[in-house]
Coordinates of N, CA and C in Angstrom, one line a residue:
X1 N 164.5 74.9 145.4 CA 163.3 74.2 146.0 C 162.3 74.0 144.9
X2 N 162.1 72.8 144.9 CA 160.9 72.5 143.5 C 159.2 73.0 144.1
X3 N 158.7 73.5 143.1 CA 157.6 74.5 143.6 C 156.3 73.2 144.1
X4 N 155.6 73.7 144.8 CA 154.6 73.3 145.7 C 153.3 73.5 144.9
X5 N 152.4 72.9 144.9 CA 151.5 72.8 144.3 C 149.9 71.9 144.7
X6 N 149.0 73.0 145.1 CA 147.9 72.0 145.7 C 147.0 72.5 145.2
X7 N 145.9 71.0 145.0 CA 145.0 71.2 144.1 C 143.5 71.1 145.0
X8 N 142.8 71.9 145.0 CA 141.6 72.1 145.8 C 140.1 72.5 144.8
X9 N 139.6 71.6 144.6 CA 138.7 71.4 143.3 C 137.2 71.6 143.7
X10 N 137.5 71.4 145.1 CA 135.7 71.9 146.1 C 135.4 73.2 146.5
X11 N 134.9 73.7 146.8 CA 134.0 74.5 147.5 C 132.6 74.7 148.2
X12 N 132.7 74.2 149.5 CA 131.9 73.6 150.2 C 131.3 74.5 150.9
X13 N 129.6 74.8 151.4 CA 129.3 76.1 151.9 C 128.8 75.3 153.0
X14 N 129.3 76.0 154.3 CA 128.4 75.2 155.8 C 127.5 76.2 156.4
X15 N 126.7 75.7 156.9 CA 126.0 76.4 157.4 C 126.4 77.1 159.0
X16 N 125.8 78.3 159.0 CA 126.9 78.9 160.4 C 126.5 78.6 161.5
X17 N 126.9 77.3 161.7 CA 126.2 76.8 163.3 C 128.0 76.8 164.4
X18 N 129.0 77.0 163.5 CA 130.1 77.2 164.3 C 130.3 78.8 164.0
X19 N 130.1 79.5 165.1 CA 130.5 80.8 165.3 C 131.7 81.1 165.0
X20 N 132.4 80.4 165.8 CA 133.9 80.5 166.1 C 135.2 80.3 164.9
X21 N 134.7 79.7 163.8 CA 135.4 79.3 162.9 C 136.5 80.5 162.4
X22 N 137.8 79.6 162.7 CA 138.9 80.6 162.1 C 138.9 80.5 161.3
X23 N 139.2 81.6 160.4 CA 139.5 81.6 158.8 C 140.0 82.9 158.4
X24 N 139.6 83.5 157.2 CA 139.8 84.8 156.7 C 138.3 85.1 156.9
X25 N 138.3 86.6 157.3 CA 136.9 87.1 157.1 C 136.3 88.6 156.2
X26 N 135.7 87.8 155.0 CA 135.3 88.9 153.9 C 134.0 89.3 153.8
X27 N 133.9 90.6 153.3 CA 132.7 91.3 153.1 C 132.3 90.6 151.7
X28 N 130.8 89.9 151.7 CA 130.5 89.5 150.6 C 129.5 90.8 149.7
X29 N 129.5 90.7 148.4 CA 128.8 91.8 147.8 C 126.9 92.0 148.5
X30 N 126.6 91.0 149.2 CA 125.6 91.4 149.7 C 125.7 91.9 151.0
X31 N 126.4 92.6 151.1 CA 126.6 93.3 152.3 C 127.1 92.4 153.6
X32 N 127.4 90.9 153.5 CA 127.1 90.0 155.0 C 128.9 89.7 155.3
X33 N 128.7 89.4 156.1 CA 130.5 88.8 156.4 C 130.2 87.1 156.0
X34 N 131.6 87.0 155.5 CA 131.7 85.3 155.3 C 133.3 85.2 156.3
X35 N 133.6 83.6 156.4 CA 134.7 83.2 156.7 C 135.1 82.2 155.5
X36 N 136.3 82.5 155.3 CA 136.6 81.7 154.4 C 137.6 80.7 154.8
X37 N 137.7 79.2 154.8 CA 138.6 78.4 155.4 C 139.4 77.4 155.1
X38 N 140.0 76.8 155.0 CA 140.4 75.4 154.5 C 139.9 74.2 154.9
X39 N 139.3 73.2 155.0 CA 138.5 72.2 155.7 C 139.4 70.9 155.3
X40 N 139.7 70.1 156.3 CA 140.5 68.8 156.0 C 139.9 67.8 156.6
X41 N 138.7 68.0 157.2 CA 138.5 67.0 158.2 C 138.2 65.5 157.1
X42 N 137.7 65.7 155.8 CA 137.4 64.5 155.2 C 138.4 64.1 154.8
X43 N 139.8 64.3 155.2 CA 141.0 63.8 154.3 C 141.7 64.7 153.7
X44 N 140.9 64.8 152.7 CA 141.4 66.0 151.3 C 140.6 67.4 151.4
X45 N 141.9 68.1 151.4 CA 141.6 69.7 152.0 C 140.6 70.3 150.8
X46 N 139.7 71.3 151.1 CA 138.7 71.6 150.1 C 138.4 73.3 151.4
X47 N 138.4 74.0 150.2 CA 137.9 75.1 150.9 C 136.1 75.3 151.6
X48 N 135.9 76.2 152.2 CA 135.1 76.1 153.1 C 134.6 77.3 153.2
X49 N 133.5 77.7 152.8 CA 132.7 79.3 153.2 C 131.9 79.2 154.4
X50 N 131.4 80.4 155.0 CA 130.6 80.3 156.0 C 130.1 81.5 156.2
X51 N 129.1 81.7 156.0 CA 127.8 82.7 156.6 C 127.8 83.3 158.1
X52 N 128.6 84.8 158.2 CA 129.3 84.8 160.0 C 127.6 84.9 160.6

């Protein structure tokens, strides 16, 4: 199987007006929870942080 490869060059920060947002959820060094997510709605997938 020839290897897979995707290239995600954004990092986009939204503001936490969706609660509910699935993702990963990490302790950031200032003490707060983030979600971390993949975002595709513009097309091209770009990661996604969020302020829980």
């Amino acid at each position: 199987m020839p290897p897979v490869s995707a290239v995600l060059n954004v990092v986009k920060f939204y503001n936490s007006t969706n609660s509910g947002q699935p993702g990963v959820v990490l302790k950031g060094t200032d003490g707060n929870d983030y979600v971390l997510f993949i975002d595709v709605s513009s097309g091209t997938p770009t990661i996604g942080i969020q302020l829980m």
